[in-house]
PDB file of C-alpha atoms in Angstrom:
ATOM      1  CA  LYS A   1      -1.124  38.347  60.230  1.00 70.00           C
ATOM      2  CA  ALA A   2      -2.691  36.721  57.227  1.00 82.00           C
ATOM      3  CA  GLY A   3      -3.897  33.186  57.791  1.00 93.00           C
ATOM      4  CA  VAL A   4      -2.967  30.009  55.995  1.00 97.00           C
ATOM      5  CA  THR A   5      -3.938  30.145  52.352  1.00 97.00           C
ATOM      6  CA  GLN A   6      -4.513  27.226  50.025  1.00 98.00           C
ATOM      7  CA  THR A   7      -4.914  27.190  46.277  1.00 97.00           C
ATOM      8  CA  PRO A   8      -6.912  26.226  44.429  1.00 97.00           C
ATOM      9  CA  ARG A   9     -10.002  26.021  46.607  1.00 97.00           C
ATOM     10  CA  TYR A  10     -11.812  23.616  44.311  1.00 97.00           C
ATOM     11  CA  LEU A  11     -10.515  21.173  41.742  1.00 96.00           C
ATOM     12  CA  ILE A  12     -12.130  18.608  39.483  1.00 97.00           C
ATOM     13  CA  LYS A  13      -9.940  15.968  37.876  1.00 97.00           C
ATOM     14  CA  THR A  14     -10.422  12.633  36.164  1.00 97.00           C
ATOM     15  CA  ARG A  15      -8.934   9.297  37.125  1.00 97.00           C
ATOM     16  CA  GLY A  16      -5.326   8.866  36.117  1.00 97.00           C
ATOM     17  CA  GLN A  17      -4.513  12.560  36.129  1.00 98.00           C
ATOM     18  CA  GLN A  18      -2.210  14.205  38.602  1.00 98.00           C
ATOM     19  CA  VAL A  19      -2.756  17.259  40.752  1.00 98.00           C
ATOM     20  CA  THR A  20      -0.643  19.763  42.674  1.00 98.00           C
ATOM     21  CA  LEU A  21      -2.024  21.654  45.653  1.00 98.00           C
ATOM     22  CA  SER A  22      -0.368  24.668  47.208  1.00 98.00           C
ATOM     23  CA  CYS A  23      -0.212  25.975  50.761  1.00 98.00           C
ATOM     24  CA  SER A  24       1.185  29.252  52.062  1.00 98.00           C
ATOM     25  CA  PRO A  25       1.685  29.168  55.839  1.00 97.00           C
ATOM     26  CA  ILE A  26       1.316  32.006  58.277  1.00 95.00           C
ATOM     27  CA  SER A  27       4.303  34.313  58.064  1.00 94.00           C
ATOM     28  CA  GLY A  28       7.077  33.052  60.342  1.00 92.00           C
ATOM     29  CA  HIS A  29       5.731  29.515  60.596  1.00 93.00           C
ATOM     30  CA  ARG A  30       8.243  26.907  59.476  1.00 93.00           C
ATOM     31  CA  SER A  31       6.189  23.759  59.952  1.00 93.00           C
ATOM     32  CA  VAL A  32       3.543  22.719  57.436  1.00 96.00           C
ATOM     33  CA  SER A  33       1.378  19.615  57.680  1.00 95.00           C
ATOM     34  CA  TRP A  34      -1.088  18.141  55.235  1.00 97.00           C
ATOM     35  CA  TYR A  35      -4.241  16.217  56.037  1.00 96.00           C
ATOM     36  CA  GLN A  36      -6.879  14.425  54.006  1.00 97.00           C
ATOM     37  CA  GLN A  37     -10.418  14.736  55.290  1.00 96.00           C
ATOM     38  CA  THR A  38     -13.225  12.465  54.143  1.00 92.00           C
ATOM     39  CA  PRO A  39     -16.600  11.788  55.772  1.00 84.00           C
ATOM     40  CA  GLY A  40     -15.749   8.167  56.439  1.00 74.00           C
ATOM     41  CA  GLN A  41     -12.123   8.465  57.549  1.00 76.00           C
ATOM     42  CA  GLY A  42     -11.980  11.747  59.400  1.00 83.00           C
ATOM     43  CA  LEU A  43      -8.699  13.681  59.356  1.00 91.00           C
ATOM     44  CA  GLN A  44      -5.861  11.530  58.057  1.00 93.00           C
ATOM     45  CA  PHE A  45      -2.297  12.774  58.428  1.00 92.00           C
ATOM     46  CA  LEU A  46      -0.347  12.859  55.168  1.00 95.00           C
ATOM     47  CA  PHE A  47       2.998  14.448  55.973  1.00 92.00           C
ATOM     48  CA  GLU A  48       4.704  17.182  57.937  1.00 93.00           C
ATOM     49  CA  TYR A  49       7.528  19.414  56.761  1.00 95.00           C
ATOM     50  CA  PHE A  50       9.865  21.565  58.792  1.00 93.00           C
ATOM     51  CA  SER A  51      12.506  23.776  57.233  1.00 92.00           C
ATOM     52  CA  GLU A  52      12.239  21.969  53.894  1.00 94.00           C
ATOM     53  CA  THR A  53      12.649  18.519  55.472  1.00 94.00           C
ATOM     54  CA  GLN A  54       9.930  15.913  55.798  1.00 93.00           C
ATOM     55  CA  ARG A  55       9.675  15.310  59.528  1.00 89.00           C
ATOM     56  CA  ASN A  56       6.813  12.825  59.607  1.00 88.00           C
ATOM     57  CA  LYS A  57       4.856  10.799  57.111  1.00 90.00           C
ATOM     58  CA  GLY A  58       1.455   9.155  57.316  1.00 90.00           C
ATOM     59  CA  ASN A  59       0.337   5.863  55.856  1.00 90.00           C
ATOM     60  CA  PHE A  60      -0.467   6.913  52.327  1.00 95.00           C
ATOM     61  CA  PRO A  61       0.794   5.331  49.094  1.00 96.00           C
ATOM     62  CA  GLY A  62       3.740   6.762  47.213  1.00 95.00           C
ATOM     63  CA  ARG A  63       1.361   8.521  44.814  1.00 97.00           C
ATOM     64  CA  PHE A  64       1.095  11.183  47.493  1.00 98.00           C
ATOM     65  CA  SER A  65       4.164  13.354  47.783  1.00 97.00           C
ATOM     66  CA  GLY A  66       5.029  16.772  49.040  1.00 97.00           C
ATOM     67  CA  ARG A  67       7.749  19.300  49.410  1.00 97.00           C
ATOM     68  CA  GLN A  68       8.501  22.524  51.186  1.00 97.00           C
ATOM     69  CA  PHE A  69      10.348  25.498  49.805  1.00 97.00           C
ATOM     70  CA  SER A  70      12.818  27.815  51.490  1.00 96.00           C
ATOM     71  CA  ASN A  71      10.060  30.377  52.093  1.00 94.00           C
ATOM     72  CA  SER A  72       8.079  27.638  53.951  1.00 95.00           C
ATOM     73  CA  ARG A  73       5.429  27.408  51.241  1.00 97.00           C
ATOM     74  CA  SER A  74       4.478  23.824  50.590  1.00 98.00           C
ATOM     75  CA  GLU A  75       3.031  21.792  47.786  1.00 98.00           C
ATOM     76  CA  MET A  76       1.555  18.338  47.698  1.00 98.00           C
ATOM     77  CA  ASN A  77       1.195  16.239  44.613  1.00 98.00           C
ATOM     78  CA  VAL A  78      -1.048  13.301  43.923  1.00 98.00           C
ATOM     79  CA  SER A  79      -0.284  11.262  40.832  1.00 96.00           C
ATOM     80  CA  THR A  80      -2.475   8.738  39.027  1.00 97.00           C
ATOM     81  CA  LEU A  81      -5.618   9.951  40.714  1.00 98.00           C
ATOM     82  CA  GLU A  82      -8.198   7.446  41.910  1.00 97.00           C
ATOM     83  CA  LEU A  83     -11.859   7.985  42.735  1.00 97.00           C
ATOM     84  CA  GLY A  84     -11.059   7.426  46.402  1.00 95.00           C
ATOM     85  CA  ASP A  85      -8.747  10.446  46.413  1.00 97.00           C
ATOM     86  CA  SER A  86     -11.796  12.719  46.363  1.00 97.00           C
ATOM     87  CA  ALA A  87     -11.554  14.621  49.625  1.00 97.00           C
ATOM     88  CA  LEU A  88     -10.899  17.905  51.330  1.00 97.00           C
ATOM     89  CA  TYR A  89      -7.146  18.441  51.604  1.00 98.00           C
ATOM     90  CA  LEU A  90      -6.199  20.616  54.528  1.00 97.00           C
ATOM     91  CA  CYS A  91      -2.917  22.288  55.165  1.00 97.00           C
ATOM     92  CA  ALA A  92      -1.885  23.508  58.611  1.00 96.00           C
ATOM     93  CA  SER A  93       1.078  25.551  59.754  1.00 95.00           C
ATOM     94  CA  SER A  94       2.595  25.942  63.174  1.00 92.00           C
ATOM     95  CA  SER A  95       5.388  27.935  64.763  1.00 86.00           C
ATOM     96  CA  THR A  96       8.416  26.629  66.631  1.00 77.00           C
ATOM     97  CA  LEU A  97       7.070  28.157  69.850  1.00 78.00           C
ATOM     98  CA  THR A  98       3.816  26.221  70.076  1.00 80.00           C
ATOM     99  CA  ASP A  99       2.392  23.084  68.554  1.00 82.00           C
ATOM    100  CA  THR A 100      -0.881  24.759  67.596  1.00 90.00           C
ATOM    101  CA  GLN A 101      -2.018  23.837  64.105  1.00 92.00           C
ATOM    102  CA  TYR A 102      -3.479  26.733  62.121  1.00 95.00           C
ATOM    103  CA  PHE A 103      -5.540  25.288  59.318  1.00 96.00           C
ATOM    104  CA  GLY A 104      -6.213  26.743  55.911  1.00 97.00           C
ATOM    105  CA  PRO A 105      -9.640  26.608  54.250  1.00 96.00           C
ATOM    106  CA  GLY A 106      -8.709  23.476  52.311  1.00 97.00           C
ATOM    107  CA  THR A 107      -8.791  22.373  48.711  1.00 97.00           C
ATOM    108  CA  ARG A 108     -11.828  20.342  47.722  1.00 97.00           C
ATOM    109  CA  LEU A 109     -10.665  17.735  45.194  1.00 98.00           C
ATOM    110  CA  THR A 110     -13.207  15.783  43.190  1.00 97.00           C
ATOM    111  CA  VAL A 111     -12.013  12.888  41.043  1.00 97.00           C
ATOM    112  CA  LEU A 112     -14.418  11.754  38.334  1.00 96.00           C
TER     113      LEU A 112
ATOM    114  CA  GLY B   1       1.461   2.756  64.982  1.00 75.00           C
ATOM    115  CA  GLN B   2      -0.172   5.333  67.162  1.00 80.00           C
ATOM    116  CA  GLN B   3      -3.956   5.297  67.175  1.00 88.00           C
ATOM    117  CA  VAL B   4      -6.321   7.823  68.703  1.00 93.00           C
ATOM    118  CA  MET B   5      -9.878   6.709  69.291  1.00 95.00           C
ATOM    119  CA  GLN B   6     -12.635   9.198  70.008  1.00 96.00           C
ATOM    120  CA  ILE B   7     -16.164   8.512  71.230  1.00 96.00           C
ATOM    121  CA  PRO B   8     -18.983   9.017  70.698  1.00 97.00           C
ATOM    122  CA  GLN B   9     -19.060   9.526  66.960  1.00 95.00           C
ATOM    123  CA  TYR B  10     -22.331  11.472  67.176  1.00 96.00           C
ATOM    124  CA  GLN B  11     -24.086  13.279  69.993  1.00 97.00           C
ATOM    125  CA  HIS B  12     -27.480  14.935  69.823  1.00 97.00           C
ATOM    126  CA  VAL B  13     -28.440  17.118  72.776  1.00 97.00           C
ATOM    127  CA  GLN B  14     -31.121  19.605  73.696  1.00 97.00           C
ATOM    128  CA  GLU B  15     -29.919  23.114  74.259  1.00 97.00           C
ATOM    129  CA  GLY B  16     -28.912  23.460  77.890  1.00 97.00           C
ATOM    130  CA  GLU B  17     -27.801  19.849  78.298  1.00 98.00           C
ATOM    131  CA  ASP B  18     -24.194  18.924  78.938  1.00 98.00           C
ATOM    132  CA  PHE B  19     -21.926  17.181  76.428  1.00 97.00           C
ATOM    133  CA  THR B  20     -18.772  15.118  76.795  1.00 98.00           C
ATOM    134  CA  THR B  21     -16.434  13.581  74.235  1.00 98.00           C
ATOM    135  CA  TYR B  22     -13.638  11.169  75.123  1.00 98.00           C
ATOM    136  CA  CYS B  23     -10.326  10.512  73.484  1.00 98.00           C
ATOM    137  CA  ASN B  24      -8.021   7.524  74.038  1.00 97.00           C
ATOM    138  CA  SER B  25      -4.556   6.951  72.622  1.00 95.00           C
ATOM    139  CA  SER B  26      -2.805   3.621  72.143  1.00 91.00           C
ATOM    140  CA  THR B  27       0.482   5.229  73.198  1.00 91.00           C
ATOM    141  CA  THR B  28       1.645   7.838  75.686  1.00 92.00           C
ATOM    142  CA  LEU B  29       1.341  11.354  74.329  1.00 92.00           C
ATOM    143  CA  SER B  30       3.584  14.371  74.710  1.00 91.00           C
ATOM    144  CA  ASN B  31       0.547  16.605  74.351  1.00 92.00           C
ATOM    145  CA  ILE B  32      -3.079  16.509  73.318  1.00 95.00           C
ATOM    146  CA  GLN B  33      -4.883  19.213  71.410  1.00 95.00           C
ATOM    147  CA  TRP B  34      -8.546  19.884  70.792  1.00 97.00           C
ATOM    148  CA  TYR B  35     -10.055  21.440  67.704  1.00 97.00           C
ATOM    149  CA  LYS B  36     -13.536  22.454  66.632  1.00 97.00           C
ATOM    150  CA  GLN B  37     -14.751  22.371  63.054  1.00 96.00           C
ATOM    151  CA  ARG B  38     -17.976  24.144  62.189  1.00 95.00           C
ATOM    152  CA  PRO B  39     -20.021  22.733  59.289  1.00 91.00           C
ATOM    153  CA  GLY B  40     -18.363  23.793  56.047  1.00 90.00           C
ATOM    154  CA  GLY B  41     -15.350  25.187  57.858  1.00 93.00           C
ATOM    155  CA  HIS B  42     -11.881  24.093  58.823  1.00 94.00           C
ATOM    156  CA  PRO B  43     -10.610  22.891  62.204  1.00 95.00           C
ATOM    157  CA  VAL B  44      -9.904  25.675  64.675  1.00 96.00           C
ATOM    158  CA  PHE B  45      -7.604  25.197  67.658  1.00 95.00           C
ATOM    159  CA  LEU B  46      -9.255  25.222  71.072  1.00 97.00           C
ATOM    160  CA  ILE B  47      -6.594  24.178  73.574  1.00 96.00           C
ATOM    161  CA  GLN B  48      -3.464  22.153  74.222  1.00 94.00           C
ATOM    162  CA  LEU B  49      -2.803  20.040  77.308  1.00 95.00           C
ATOM    163  CA  VAL B  50       0.731  18.992  78.182  1.00 93.00           C
ATOM    164  CA  LYS B  51       0.947  17.906  81.806  1.00 95.00           C
ATOM    165  CA  SER B  52      -0.261  14.667  83.330  1.00 96.00           C
ATOM    166  CA  GLY B  53      -3.628  15.213  85.033  1.00 97.00           C
ATOM    167  CA  GLU B  54      -3.947  18.730  83.646  1.00 97.00           C
ATOM    168  CA  VAL B  55      -7.363  20.396  83.677  1.00 98.00           C
ATOM    169  CA  LYS B  56      -8.109  23.591  81.775  1.00 98.00           C
ATOM    170  CA  LYS B  57     -11.291  25.592  81.454  1.00 97.00           C
ATOM    171  CA  GLN B  58     -12.537  27.965  78.808  1.00 96.00           C
ATOM    172  CA  LYS B  59     -15.880  29.424  79.886  1.00 96.00           C
ATOM    173  CA  ARG B  60     -18.289  26.475  79.559  1.00 97.00           C
ATOM    174  CA  LEU B  61     -15.632  24.083  78.212  1.00 98.00           C
ATOM    175  CA  THR B  62     -13.525  21.885  80.498  1.00 98.00           C
ATOM    176  CA  PHE B  63     -10.588  19.876  79.162  1.00 98.00           C
ATOM    177  CA  GLN B  64      -8.789  17.093  81.006  1.00 98.00           C
ATOM    178  CA  PHE B  65      -5.619  15.138  80.295  1.00 98.00           C
ATOM    179  CA  GLY B  66      -5.311  11.765  81.971  1.00 97.00           C
ATOM    180  CA  GLU B  67      -2.668  10.866  84.536  1.00 95.00           C
ATOM    181  CA  ALA B  68      -1.062   8.388  82.134  1.00 95.00           C
ATOM    182  CA  LYS B  69      -1.147  10.964  79.296  1.00 95.00           C
ATOM    183  CA  LYS B  70      -3.078   8.520  77.114  1.00 95.00           C
ATOM    184  CA  ASN B  71      -6.618   9.830  77.423  1.00 97.00           C
ATOM    185  CA  SER B  72      -8.443  13.118  77.441  1.00 98.00           C
ATOM    186  CA  SER B  73     -11.934  14.532  77.588  1.00 98.00           C
ATOM    187  CA  LEU B  74     -13.810  17.667  76.614  1.00 98.00           C
ATOM    188  CA  HIS B  75     -16.912  18.587  78.581  1.00 98.00           C
ATOM    189  CA  ILE B  76     -19.309  21.358  77.602  1.00 98.00           C
ATOM    190  CA  THR B  77     -21.715  22.603  80.250  1.00 98.00           C
ATOM    191  CA  ALA B  78     -25.153  23.872  79.223  1.00 98.00           C
ATOM    192  CA  THR B  79     -24.723  23.558  75.470  1.00 98.00           C
ATOM    193  CA  GLN B  80     -25.812  26.350  73.157  1.00 97.00           C
ATOM    194  CA  THR B  81     -26.674  26.241  69.459  1.00 96.00           C
ATOM    195  CA  THR B  82     -23.345  27.927  68.755  1.00 96.00           C
ATOM    196  CA  ASP B  83     -21.586  24.791  70.050  1.00 97.00           C
ATOM    197  CA  VAL B  84     -22.697  22.835  66.969  1.00 97.00           C
ATOM    198  CA  GLY B  85     -19.809  21.274  65.045  1.00 96.00           C
ATOM    199  CA  THR B  86     -17.302  18.468  65.085  1.00 96.00           C
ATOM    200  CA  TYR B  87     -14.866  18.267  67.970  1.00 97.00           C
ATOM    201  CA  PHE B  88     -11.529  16.588  67.319  1.00 97.00           C
ATOM    202  CA  CYS B  89      -8.815  15.569  69.674  1.00 97.00           C
ATOM    203  CA  ALA B  90      -5.281  15.267  68.312  1.00 95.00           C
ATOM    204  CA  GLY B  91      -2.458  13.507  70.097  1.00 93.00           C
ATOM    205  CA  ARG B  92       1.216  14.291  69.551  1.00 90.00           C
ATOM    206  CA  GLY B  93       3.294  11.163  69.909  1.00 83.00           C
ATOM    207  CA  GLY B  94       5.710  10.979  72.836  1.00 69.00           C
ATOM    208  CA  GLY B  95       9.248   9.702  73.024  1.00 59.00           C
ATOM    209  CA  THR B  96      12.476  11.355  72.014  1.00 46.00           C
ATOM    210  CA  SER B  97      11.515  12.112  68.437  1.00 48.00           C
ATOM    211  CA  TYR B  98       8.960  14.673  67.350  1.00 67.00           C
ATOM    212  CA  GLY B  99       6.068  12.306  66.945  1.00 74.00           C
ATOM    213  CA  LYS B 100       3.149  12.454  64.586  1.00 81.00           C
ATOM    214  CA  LEU B 101       0.022  14.421  65.394  1.00 87.00           C
ATOM    215  CA  THR B 102      -2.804  11.912  65.104  1.00 90.00           C
ATOM    216  CA  PHE B 103      -6.398  13.068  65.025  1.00 93.00           C
ATOM    217  CA  GLY B 104      -9.308  11.187  66.489  1.00 94.00           C
ATOM    218  CA  GLN B 105     -12.325  10.500  64.298  1.00 94.00           C
ATOM    219  CA  GLY B 106     -14.181  13.432  65.823  1.00 95.00           C
ATOM    220  CA  THR B 107     -17.512  13.779  67.615  1.00 96.00           C
ATOM    221  CA  ILE B 108     -20.284  15.488  65.676  1.00 96.00           C
ATOM    222  CA  LEU B 109     -22.376  17.545  68.074  1.00 97.00           C
ATOM    223  CA  THR B 110     -25.902  18.583  67.200  1.00 97.00           C
ATOM    224  CA  VAL B 111     -27.752  20.932  69.528  1.00 97.00           C
ATOM    225  CA  HIS B 112     -31.529  21.142  69.274  1.00 95.00           C
ATOM    226  CA  PRO B 113     -33.021  24.485  70.370  1.00 91.00           C
TER     227      PRO B 113
END
């Protein structure tokens, strides 16, 4: 099976812009989670989707939003970008049988 | 909210020495998972522990889940240079709802040859 894919892999934006990141889970996986990884804060949970419904949400401002489509692909959107949003954004998918998170390679977002 | 603390933040060892990282949750967990992230890579699943007091081994790695299902440890015997990376624990919240998966801060392991 193909692994989790994320696009784009790298992104450079300026403050105030918005960005949309995409994640395609492993075939058959219905759960998709998003994480923000920074050197100082480690892996911070953003949100988790299951069958197009947000199941859990982390402690991020409303500028961070996401959605999941019927084919389980997921997108996250960050509006009004701030310098502090520069990070590696990781997507992970899991099946209904196990709780194992399969991570994608991430999208490296740089906000200038 | 649920917090997962992991110590130490950094560990430098000589090749052949043992290594242990500890994870402690503020709440009871339904399961705990361990991941390894190599430099420049993404986290890769190592193991999941579900039962109170559970101990699992993978070659030189030993994982334990505490009796109260609030703490866990990963022990590596006789480290090798291939063990270099960041080790994360991740706790799935307990209770009746499907809780959040909260990651610890990670332990960065450096192995000197």
